[in-house]
Short mmCIF file of C-alpha atoms and ligand atoms in Angstrom, two decimals:
data_model
loop_
_atom_site.label_atom_id
_atom_site.label_comp_id
_atom_site.label_asym_id
_atom_site.label_seq_id
_atom_site.Cartn_x
_atom_site.Cartn_y
_atom_site.Cartn_z
CA MET A 1 -2.55 82.47 226.49
CA ASP A 2 -5.88 80.88 227.30
CA PHE A 3 -8.94 81.96 225.32
CA LYS A 4 -11.16 79.46 227.06
CA LEU A 5 -13.85 80.69 229.42
CA THR A 6 -14.21 79.00 232.79
CA PRO A 7 -17.24 76.72 233.26
CA GLU A 8 -18.76 79.39 235.55
CA GLN A 9 -18.31 82.14 232.93
CA GLU A 10 -19.87 79.89 230.27
CA MET A 11 -22.75 79.09 232.60
CA ILE A 12 -23.44 82.78 233.27
CA ARG A 13 -23.24 83.66 229.57
CA ASP A 14 -25.66 80.86 228.68
CA MET A 15 -28.05 81.72 231.51
CA VAL A 16 -28.20 85.37 230.41
CA ARG A 17 -28.53 84.34 226.75
CA ASP A 18 -31.51 82.20 227.67
CA PHE A 19 -33.08 85.00 229.74
CA THR A 20 -32.59 87.43 226.86
CA GLU A 21 -34.23 85.10 224.34
CA LYS A 22 -37.21 84.39 226.57
CA SER A 23 -37.77 87.63 228.44
CA ILE A 24 -36.01 90.56 226.76
CA LYS A 25 -36.22 90.03 223.01
CA PRO A 26 -40.01 89.57 222.97
CA VAL A 27 -40.61 92.93 224.70
CA ALA A 28 -37.73 95.06 223.40
CA ALA A 29 -39.53 96.67 220.44
CA LEU A 30 -42.55 97.61 222.54
CA HIS A 31 -40.42 99.04 225.34
CA ASP A 32 -38.58 101.11 222.71
CA GLU A 33 -41.81 102.28 221.10
CA GLU A 34 -43.47 103.21 224.38
CA LYS A 35 -40.32 104.47 226.15
CA HIS A 36 -41.18 102.07 228.93
CA PHE A 37 -38.53 101.46 231.63
CA PRO A 38 -38.28 97.67 232.09
CA TYR A 39 -38.97 97.51 235.86
CA GLN A 40 -40.10 93.91 235.79
CA ASN A 41 -37.16 92.56 233.86
CA ILE A 42 -34.66 94.56 235.89
CA LYS A 43 -35.99 92.96 239.07
CA ARG A 44 -35.75 89.51 237.47
CA MET A 45 -32.22 90.25 236.30
CA ALA A 46 -31.32 91.33 239.84
CA ASP A 47 -32.70 87.99 241.06
CA LEU A 48 -30.28 86.33 238.62
CA GLY A 49 -27.39 88.21 240.25
CA LEU A 50 -26.79 90.66 237.39
CA MET A 51 -26.91 93.96 239.34
CA GLY A 52 -23.85 93.56 241.53
CA MET A 53 -21.60 91.29 239.54
CA ASN A 54 -18.38 92.64 241.06
CA ILE A 55 -19.81 93.20 244.53
CA SER A 56 -19.03 90.80 247.33
CA VAL A 57 -21.67 88.37 248.50
CA GLU A 58 -21.57 90.08 251.90
CA TYR A 59 -23.37 93.09 250.37
CA GLY A 60 -25.72 91.05 248.20
CA GLY A 61 -23.56 90.89 245.07
CA SER A 62 -22.78 87.82 243.00
CA GLU A 63 -19.03 88.55 242.76
CA VAL A 64 -18.58 86.62 239.53
CA GLY A 65 -15.89 88.86 238.08
CA VAL A 66 -15.42 91.34 235.27
CA ILE A 67 -15.20 88.82 232.41
CA ALA A 68 -18.53 87.24 233.38
CA TYR A 69 -19.95 90.76 233.71
CA SER A 70 -18.79 91.66 230.20
CA LEU A 71 -20.29 88.48 228.74
CA ALA A 72 -23.57 89.13 230.56
CA ILE A 73 -23.86 92.73 229.29
CA THR A 74 -23.18 91.54 225.72
CA GLU A 75 -25.93 88.92 225.99
CA ILE A 76 -28.43 91.40 227.48
CA ALA A 77 -27.64 93.92 224.75
CA LYS A 78 -28.38 91.33 222.09
CA GLY A 79 -31.98 91.72 223.21
CA CYS A 80 -32.17 95.37 224.23
CA ALA A 81 -29.58 98.11 224.66
CA SER A 82 -31.76 99.90 227.22
CA HIS A 83 -31.86 96.90 229.54
CA ALA A 84 -28.09 96.60 229.09
CA VAL A 85 -27.21 100.23 229.81
CA THR A 86 -29.39 100.25 232.93
CA THR A 87 -27.59 97.12 234.14
CA SER A 88 -24.17 98.47 233.24
CA VAL A 89 -24.65 101.81 235.00
CA SER A 90 -26.18 100.16 238.11
CA ASN A 91 -23.18 97.85 238.33
CA MET A 92 -20.84 100.83 237.98
CA VAL A 93 -22.67 102.73 240.73
CA ALA A 94 -22.51 99.70 243.02
CA GLU A 95 -18.77 99.47 242.40
CA VAL A 96 -18.15 103.15 243.27
CA ILE A 97 -20.05 102.72 246.54
CA CYS A 98 -18.31 99.44 247.32
CA GLU A 99 -14.85 100.80 246.61
CA PHE A 100 -15.16 104.23 248.20
CA GLY A 101 -18.17 104.24 250.56
CA LYS A 102 -18.14 104.08 254.32
CA GLU A 103 -19.36 100.80 255.78
CA GLU A 104 -22.75 102.24 256.74
CA ILE A 105 -23.32 103.60 253.23
CA LYS A 106 -22.33 100.29 251.66
CA ARG A 107 -24.74 98.43 253.93
CA LYS A 108 -27.48 100.92 253.16
CA HIS A 109 -27.34 100.93 249.36
CA LEU A 110 -25.53 97.89 248.00
CA PRO A 111 -28.09 95.23 249.00
CA LYS A 112 -30.84 97.38 247.47
CA ILE A 113 -29.01 97.78 244.15
CA CYS A 114 -28.05 94.10 244.01
CA SER A 115 -31.53 92.83 244.90
CA GLY A 116 -33.31 95.15 242.47
CA GLU A 117 -35.14 96.93 245.30
CA TYR A 118 -33.68 100.00 243.63
CA PRO A 119 -34.65 99.78 239.94
CA ALA A 120 -31.26 101.36 239.16
CA GLY A 121 -28.37 103.46 240.35
CA SER A 122 -27.29 106.60 238.51
CA PHE A 123 -24.00 108.38 237.88
CA ALA A 124 -24.37 112.17 237.88
CA LEU A 125 -21.21 113.75 236.52
CA THR A 126 -22.24 115.54 233.33
CA GLU A 127 -23.51 119.14 233.49
CA PRO A 128 -25.03 121.31 230.78
CA HIS A 129 -21.68 123.04 230.08
CA ALA A 130 -19.39 120.16 231.16
CA GLY A 131 -19.75 116.95 229.17
CA SER A 132 -16.43 115.78 227.75
CA ASP A 133 -14.67 118.41 229.89
CA ALA A 134 -15.84 116.73 233.07
CA ALA A 135 -13.37 118.54 235.37
CA ASN A 136 -15.20 121.77 234.56
CA ILE A 137 -18.35 120.96 236.58
CA ARG A 138 -19.91 123.73 238.67
CA THR A 139 -22.34 121.98 241.02
CA SER A 140 -21.17 123.06 244.45
CA ALA A 141 -21.11 121.37 247.83
CA VAL A 142 -20.51 123.53 250.89
CA ARG A 143 -19.77 121.94 254.23
CA LYS A 144 -21.96 123.00 257.14
CA ASN A 145 -21.39 121.11 260.40
CA ASP A 146 -22.04 117.42 259.65
CA ASN A 147 -23.62 118.06 256.26
CA TYR A 148 -22.87 119.36 252.79
CA ILE A 149 -25.29 121.64 250.96
CA LEU A 150 -25.45 120.89 247.24
CA ASN A 151 -26.53 123.36 244.55
CA GLY A 152 -26.37 123.01 240.79
CA SER A 153 -27.62 120.91 237.94
CA LYS A 154 -26.76 117.77 236.02
CA THR A 155 -27.86 116.63 232.61
CA LEU A 156 -28.16 113.46 230.53
CA ILE A 157 -28.21 111.24 233.60
CA THR A 158 -29.03 107.61 232.81
CA SER A 159 -31.81 106.33 235.13
CA GLY A 160 -31.87 109.75 236.89
CA ASP A 161 -35.58 109.45 237.69
CA VAL A 162 -35.74 105.77 238.66
CA SER A 163 -32.55 105.28 240.62
CA GLY A 164 -32.59 104.68 244.36
CA VAL A 165 -29.14 106.22 244.79
CA THR A 166 -27.31 108.74 242.65
CA ILE A 167 -23.58 109.32 242.70
CA VAL A 168 -23.06 113.07 242.44
CA TRP A 169 -19.87 114.99 241.75
CA ALA A 170 -19.67 118.51 243.15
CA VAL A 171 -17.01 121.19 243.69
CA THR A 172 -16.02 121.49 247.35
CA GLU A 173 -13.01 123.75 246.82
CA ARG A 174 -13.70 126.42 244.26
CA ASN A 175 -10.12 127.71 243.94
CA ALA A 176 -8.49 124.33 243.52
CA LYS A 177 -6.50 123.43 240.39
CA LYS A 178 -8.59 121.92 237.60
CA GLY A 179 -9.43 118.30 238.38
CA LYS A 180 -8.93 118.89 242.13
CA GLY A 181 -11.42 120.14 244.69
CA ILE A 182 -14.21 117.87 243.42
CA THR A 183 -15.93 115.49 245.84
CA THR A 184 -18.15 112.44 245.27
CA PHE A 185 -21.44 111.94 247.15
CA ALA A 186 -23.99 109.13 247.34
CA VAL A 187 -27.36 110.88 247.34
CA GLU A 188 -30.47 108.94 248.22
CA LYS A 189 -33.65 109.31 246.20
CA GLY A 190 -36.14 111.59 247.90
CA THR A 191 -33.53 113.73 249.68
CA PRO A 192 -35.16 117.20 250.02
CA GLY A 193 -33.76 119.57 247.39
CA PHE A 194 -32.84 116.76 245.01
CA ILE A 195 -35.07 117.44 242.03
CA VAL A 196 -35.59 115.22 239.01
CA GLY A 197 -36.04 117.36 235.90
CA LYS A 198 -37.07 116.77 232.32
CA ALA A 199 -36.64 113.38 230.66
CA GLU A 200 -34.76 113.59 227.37
CA GLU A 201 -36.50 112.56 224.16
CA LYS A 202 -33.80 110.35 222.64
CA MET A 203 -33.14 108.75 219.29
CA GLY A 204 -32.28 105.37 220.85
CA HIS A 205 -32.05 103.71 224.26
CA ARG A 206 -35.64 104.78 224.57
CA ALA A 207 -36.51 102.28 227.29
CA SER A 208 -33.74 103.67 229.47
CA SER A 209 -34.62 106.98 231.06
CA THR A 210 -32.21 109.91 230.74
CA THR A 211 -33.01 112.96 232.82
CA GLU A 212 -31.89 116.28 234.14
CA LEU A 213 -31.27 116.57 237.87
CA SER A 214 -30.93 119.62 240.02
CA PHE A 215 -29.90 120.37 243.58
CA ASP A 216 -31.53 123.21 245.41
CA ASN A 217 -29.94 123.55 248.85
CA CYS A 218 -29.94 119.76 248.99
CA ILE A 219 -28.58 118.68 252.39
CA VAL A 220 -26.43 115.56 252.25
CA PRO A 221 -24.84 114.06 255.40
CA ALA A 222 -21.03 114.09 255.41
CA ASP A 223 -21.11 110.29 255.79
CA CYS A 224 -22.32 110.12 252.20
CA VAL A 225 -18.96 111.34 250.87
CA LEU A 226 -17.31 108.59 248.82
CA GLY A 227 -13.54 108.57 249.11
CA LYS A 228 -11.72 111.66 250.31
CA GLU A 229 -12.92 115.22 249.96
CA GLY A 230 -11.34 116.83 246.87
CA GLU A 231 -10.45 113.52 245.19
CA GLY A 232 -13.70 113.00 243.36
CA PHE A 233 -12.45 113.65 239.83
CA LYS A 234 -10.01 110.75 240.04
CA ILE A 235 -12.81 108.53 241.33
CA ALA A 236 -14.95 109.51 238.34
CA MET A 237 -12.12 108.73 235.92
CA MET A 238 -11.36 105.38 237.56
CA GLU A 239 -14.99 104.30 237.56
CA LEU A 240 -15.49 105.42 233.97
CA ASP A 241 -12.61 103.12 232.97
CA GLY A 242 -14.71 100.22 234.25
CA GLY A 243 -17.91 101.67 232.79
CA ARG A 244 -16.28 101.73 229.38
CA ILE A 245 -15.83 97.96 229.53
CA GLY A 246 -19.58 97.75 230.10
CA ILE A 247 -20.42 99.96 227.14
CA GLY A 248 -17.93 98.16 224.87
CA SER A 249 -19.58 94.88 225.87
CA LEU A 250 -23.00 96.36 225.18
CA ALA A 251 -21.94 97.54 221.73
CA VAL A 252 -20.65 94.09 220.81
CA GLY A 253 -24.06 92.62 221.69
CA VAL A 254 -26.02 95.14 219.63
CA GLY A 255 -23.63 94.75 216.67
CA PHE A 256 -23.95 90.96 216.68
CA SER A 257 -27.72 91.16 216.88
CA ALA A 258 -27.86 93.50 213.89
CA ILE A 259 -25.64 91.42 211.64
CA ASP A 260 -27.11 88.08 212.82
CA PHE A 261 -30.55 89.35 211.86
CA ALA A 262 -29.33 90.54 208.45
CA VAL A 263 -27.65 87.19 207.75
CA GLN A 264 -30.90 85.33 208.41
CA TYR A 265 -32.66 87.77 206.11
CA VAL A 266 -30.27 87.44 203.16
CA LYS A 267 -30.34 83.66 203.45
CA GLU A 268 -34.03 83.77 202.59
CA ARG A 269 -34.04 86.41 199.82
CA GLU A 270 -33.24 86.40 196.12
CA ALA A 271 -32.44 89.17 193.65
CA PHE A 272 -31.73 89.02 189.94
CA GLY A 273 -32.71 85.32 190.06
CA LYS A 274 -29.98 84.43 192.58
CA PRO A 275 -29.83 84.11 196.37
CA LEU A 276 -28.66 87.34 198.01
CA THR A 277 -25.94 85.31 199.71
CA SER A 278 -24.30 84.67 196.32
CA PHE A 279 -23.44 88.38 195.85
CA GLU A 280 -19.92 89.36 196.79
CA ALA A 281 -21.16 92.74 198.06
CA ILE A 282 -23.23 90.93 200.69
CA GLN A 283 -20.49 88.41 201.51
CA TRP A 284 -18.00 91.21 202.20
CA MET A 285 -20.37 93.04 204.50
CA ILE A 286 -20.85 89.80 206.44
CA ALA A 287 -17.11 89.08 206.57
CA ASP A 288 -16.17 92.61 207.62
CA SER A 289 -18.89 92.83 210.27
CA TYR A 290 -18.10 89.53 211.98
CA THR A 291 -14.34 90.09 211.80
CA GLY A 292 -14.71 93.52 213.37
CA LEU A 293 -17.11 92.38 216.08
CA GLU A 294 -15.00 89.39 217.06
CA ALA A 295 -11.92 91.64 217.28
CA ALA A 296 -13.97 94.11 219.33
CA GLN A 297 -15.02 91.38 221.75
CA LEU A 298 -11.41 90.32 222.18
CA LEU A 299 -10.45 93.90 223.07
CA VAL A 300 -13.35 94.15 225.50
CA LEU A 301 -12.50 90.84 227.16
CA ARG A 302 -8.82 91.79 227.39
CA ALA A 303 -9.77 94.98 229.27
CA ALA A 304 -12.11 92.91 231.47
CA TYR A 305 -9.33 90.41 232.16
CA LEU A 306 -6.94 93.21 233.19
CA LYS A 307 -9.50 94.77 235.51
CA GLU A 308 -10.41 91.40 236.99
CA ASN A 309 -6.73 90.76 237.72
CA LYS A 310 -6.23 94.23 239.20
CA LEU A 311 -3.83 95.31 236.45
CA PRO A 312 -3.88 98.77 234.81
CA PHE A 313 -6.61 98.91 232.15
CA THR A 314 -7.35 102.59 231.41
CA LYS A 315 -5.94 102.54 227.86
CA GLU A 316 -7.31 99.08 227.11
CA ALA A 317 -10.83 100.02 228.29
CA SER A 318 -10.82 103.12 226.09
CA MET A 319 -9.51 101.15 223.11
CA ALA A 320 -12.19 98.53 223.66
CA LYS A 321 -14.97 101.09 223.95
CA LEU A 322 -13.79 103.11 220.94
CA PHE A 323 -13.35 100.12 218.68
CA ALA A 324 -16.41 98.16 219.81
CA THR A 325 -18.86 101.05 219.51
CA GLU A 326 -17.60 102.22 216.12
CA THR A 327 -17.35 98.66 214.77
CA ALA A 328 -20.85 97.82 215.98
CA ARG A 329 -22.15 101.00 214.36
CA ASN A 330 -20.63 99.84 211.06
CA ALA A 331 -22.18 96.40 211.52
CA ALA A 332 -25.61 97.96 212.12
CA LEU A 333 -25.20 100.09 208.98
CA HIS A 334 -24.24 96.98 207.01
CA ALA A 335 -27.27 95.17 208.41
CA ILE A 336 -29.58 97.94 207.21
CA GLN A 337 -27.90 97.93 203.79
CA MET A 338 -28.37 94.16 203.54
CA LEU A 339 -32.09 94.48 204.21
CA GLY A 340 -32.37 97.32 201.68
CA GLY A 341 -35.48 99.51 202.08
CA TYR A 342 -36.93 97.14 204.67
CA GLY A 343 -33.97 97.86 206.92
CA TYR A 344 -35.16 101.46 207.11
CA THR A 345 -38.63 100.48 208.35
CA ARG A 346 -39.85 99.74 211.85
CA ASP A 347 -41.06 96.33 210.67
CA TYR A 348 -37.56 95.01 211.33
CA PRO A 349 -35.36 95.55 214.37
CA VAL A 350 -32.21 96.71 212.59
CA GLU A 351 -33.23 100.39 212.58
CA ARG A 352 -33.54 100.14 216.39
CA TYR A 353 -30.10 98.59 216.61
CA LEU A 354 -28.64 101.50 214.65
CA ARG A 355 -30.46 104.10 216.76
CA ASP A 356 -29.24 102.37 219.91
CA ILE A 357 -25.65 101.93 218.82
CA ILE A 358 -25.18 105.60 217.95
CA GLY A 359 -25.62 106.47 221.64
CA THR A 360 -22.74 104.21 222.62
CA THR A 361 -20.24 106.33 220.71
CA LEU A 362 -21.32 109.29 222.87
CA TYR A 363 -21.97 108.35 226.50
CA GLU A 364 -19.33 107.31 229.04
CA GLY A 365 -16.91 109.35 226.96
CA THR A 366 -17.31 110.08 223.25
CA SER A 367 -15.08 108.38 220.69
CA GLU A 368 -13.04 111.58 220.69
CA VAL A 369 -12.52 111.37 224.46
CA GLN A 370 -11.39 107.74 224.12
CA ARG A 371 -8.82 108.88 221.54
CA ILE A 372 -7.57 111.54 224.00
CA VAL A 373 -7.22 108.93 226.75
CA ILE A 374 -5.49 106.37 224.49
CA SER A 375 -3.04 108.81 222.94
CA ARG A 376 -2.16 110.34 226.34
CA GLU A 377 -1.49 106.91 227.80
CA ILE A 378 0.78 106.06 224.87
CA LEU A 379 2.59 109.40 224.75
CA GLN A 380 3.08 109.52 228.52
CA GLY A 381 4.49 106.01 228.49
N1 CAA B 1 -7.62 106.79 236.59
C1 CAA B 1 -7.11 107.44 237.66
N2 CAA B 1 -6.81 108.76 237.63
C2 CAA B 1 -7.03 109.44 236.49
C3 CAA B 1 -7.55 108.82 235.34
C4 CAA B 1 -7.85 107.45 235.42
N3 CAA B 1 -8.35 106.78 234.38
N4 CAA B 1 -7.66 109.74 234.37
C5 CAA B 1 -7.22 110.89 234.87
N5 CAA B 1 -6.83 110.72 236.16
C6 CAA B 1 -6.26 111.71 237.06
C7 CAA B 1 -4.99 112.27 236.47
O1 CAA B 1 -3.87 111.46 236.81
C8 CAA B 1 -4.91 113.63 237.10
O2 CAA B 1 -4.45 113.51 238.41
P1 CAA B 1 -3.16 114.39 238.92
O3 CAA B 1 -3.54 115.83 238.68
O4 CAA B 1 -3.04 114.04 240.37
O5 CAA B 1 -2.02 113.96 238.08
C9 CAA B 1 -6.38 114.04 237.22
O6 CAA B 1 -7.14 112.82 237.18
C10 CAA B 1 -6.82 114.94 236.08
O7 CAA B 1 -6.66 114.20 234.88
P2 CAA B 1 -6.50 114.91 233.45
O8 CAA B 1 -5.45 115.96 233.54
O9 CAA B 1 -6.36 113.85 232.44
O10 CAA B 1 -7.91 115.66 233.30
P3 CAA B 1 -8.58 116.29 232.05
O11 CAA B 1 -9.45 117.39 232.48
O12 CAA B 1 -7.55 116.62 231.03
O13 CAA B 1 -9.50 115.05 231.58
C11 CAA B 1 -10.66 113.66 229.96
C12 CAA B 1 -9.61 114.72 230.30
C13 CAA B 1 -9.95 112.33 229.93
C14 CAA B 1 -11.18 114.05 228.61
C15 CAA B 1 -11.81 113.55 231.01
O14 CAA B 1 -12.39 114.80 231.25
C16 CAA B 1 -12.90 112.60 230.53
O15 CAA B 1 -12.79 111.36 230.63
N6 CAA B 1 -14.00 113.16 229.99
C17 CAA B 1 -15.16 112.34 229.59
C18 CAA B 1 -16.15 112.28 230.69
C19 CAA B 1 -17.13 111.18 230.49
O16 CAA B 1 -16.78 110.06 230.10
N7 CAA B 1 -18.39 111.47 230.80
C20 CAA B 1 -19.39 110.45 230.75
C21 CAA B 1 -20.44 110.82 231.71
S1 CAA B 1 -21.05 109.50 232.62
C22 CAA B 1 -22.06 108.62 231.64
O17 CAA B 1 -22.16 108.82 230.46
C23 CAA B 1 -22.76 107.56 232.38
C24 CAA B 1 -24.10 107.30 231.94
O18 CAA B 1 -25.05 107.74 232.53
C25 CAA B 1 -24.32 106.37 230.80
#
């Protein structure tokens, strides 16, 4: 077993770490405060090759592999979870198009995602009554000649208002068995009848937009179907497996930032006439947080390794996401506890880390959904 990264993976990690220090960390608090989507940084990150990391060079991607992608998302998240989730979802959208799109659709959208011409891509699966129960969506797509007509609504869509292309799941065969009869479409921004609705007012990830979308007789050419008609639910599940590696990676980054900050803080403070670092209560929080986060990163990288080597990784991605997001949440709570009352103020970034990390236990499948996936995989052999 080789735990060593390749020189290329190390180079990408270090490049993104440097970018985060210089360009993301200094603006993260303001972006959070003002709910400002980081257009400028996203374009610069695209120029660094971070928007199509598993997309072939032919379509504008950097094709550096899933491990390098995981390391990059962790480094970005150390500066700002919103930058990281935008990057993660755009990469996921590019992968769906690359894997399932017709040549013309790939050529149309992939270079624009990879180059940052599109500020983002978005993944529209969730509906107001179908979150965890994703197979229960109701948005419909009816075939008419060479087009499909979409009607329905989506909710909680990351980058829904800024994305250049949105992957939409809709029911094409109403009477099909649950999980069948759903089809995947690539819908271009500005398509008549594709309406961007209200932006959610969120606790965290405030610099990433999250919106409602609706489709009112939205006409989408049949060429925009990704994969085969009726097989969309499987596509969603497969792509979410990969997305969960992204969110696990993100959580590791936020968790490390929180505890790193708290460690610097306790090194400089005293209480009861002694350095804070001399208290066992503090030492244990440090030990538990770093042990958990390092274990989480190993799980995330194992899932990334499996995906990169085209081996099954559904269970491993869910384990990584479940463990990384919950462990990072604990690390952020420890960080706040270590700062005491100051940790609860906006003068320090740890409250933002906690607000951001809570979202990661919810989107791309809640912790409860990950437990369903993991236990099914184990019980079904
Ligand atoms: N890979 C390939 N196929 C899969 C699969 C996978 N990982 N998981 C399921 N399938 C297939 C099954 O094999 C089955 O196919 P057959 O009928 O041919 O055997 C079919 O899909 C249906 O699967 P299930 O019976 O497991 O379906 P279910 O309804 O019981 O699904 C669930 C259960 C796992 C909870 C699923 O609904 C799920 O993952 N829910 C969470 C959805 C989610 O993560 N939403 C996040 C929204 S996107 C987001 O957050 C992005 C963002 O913007 C940040």
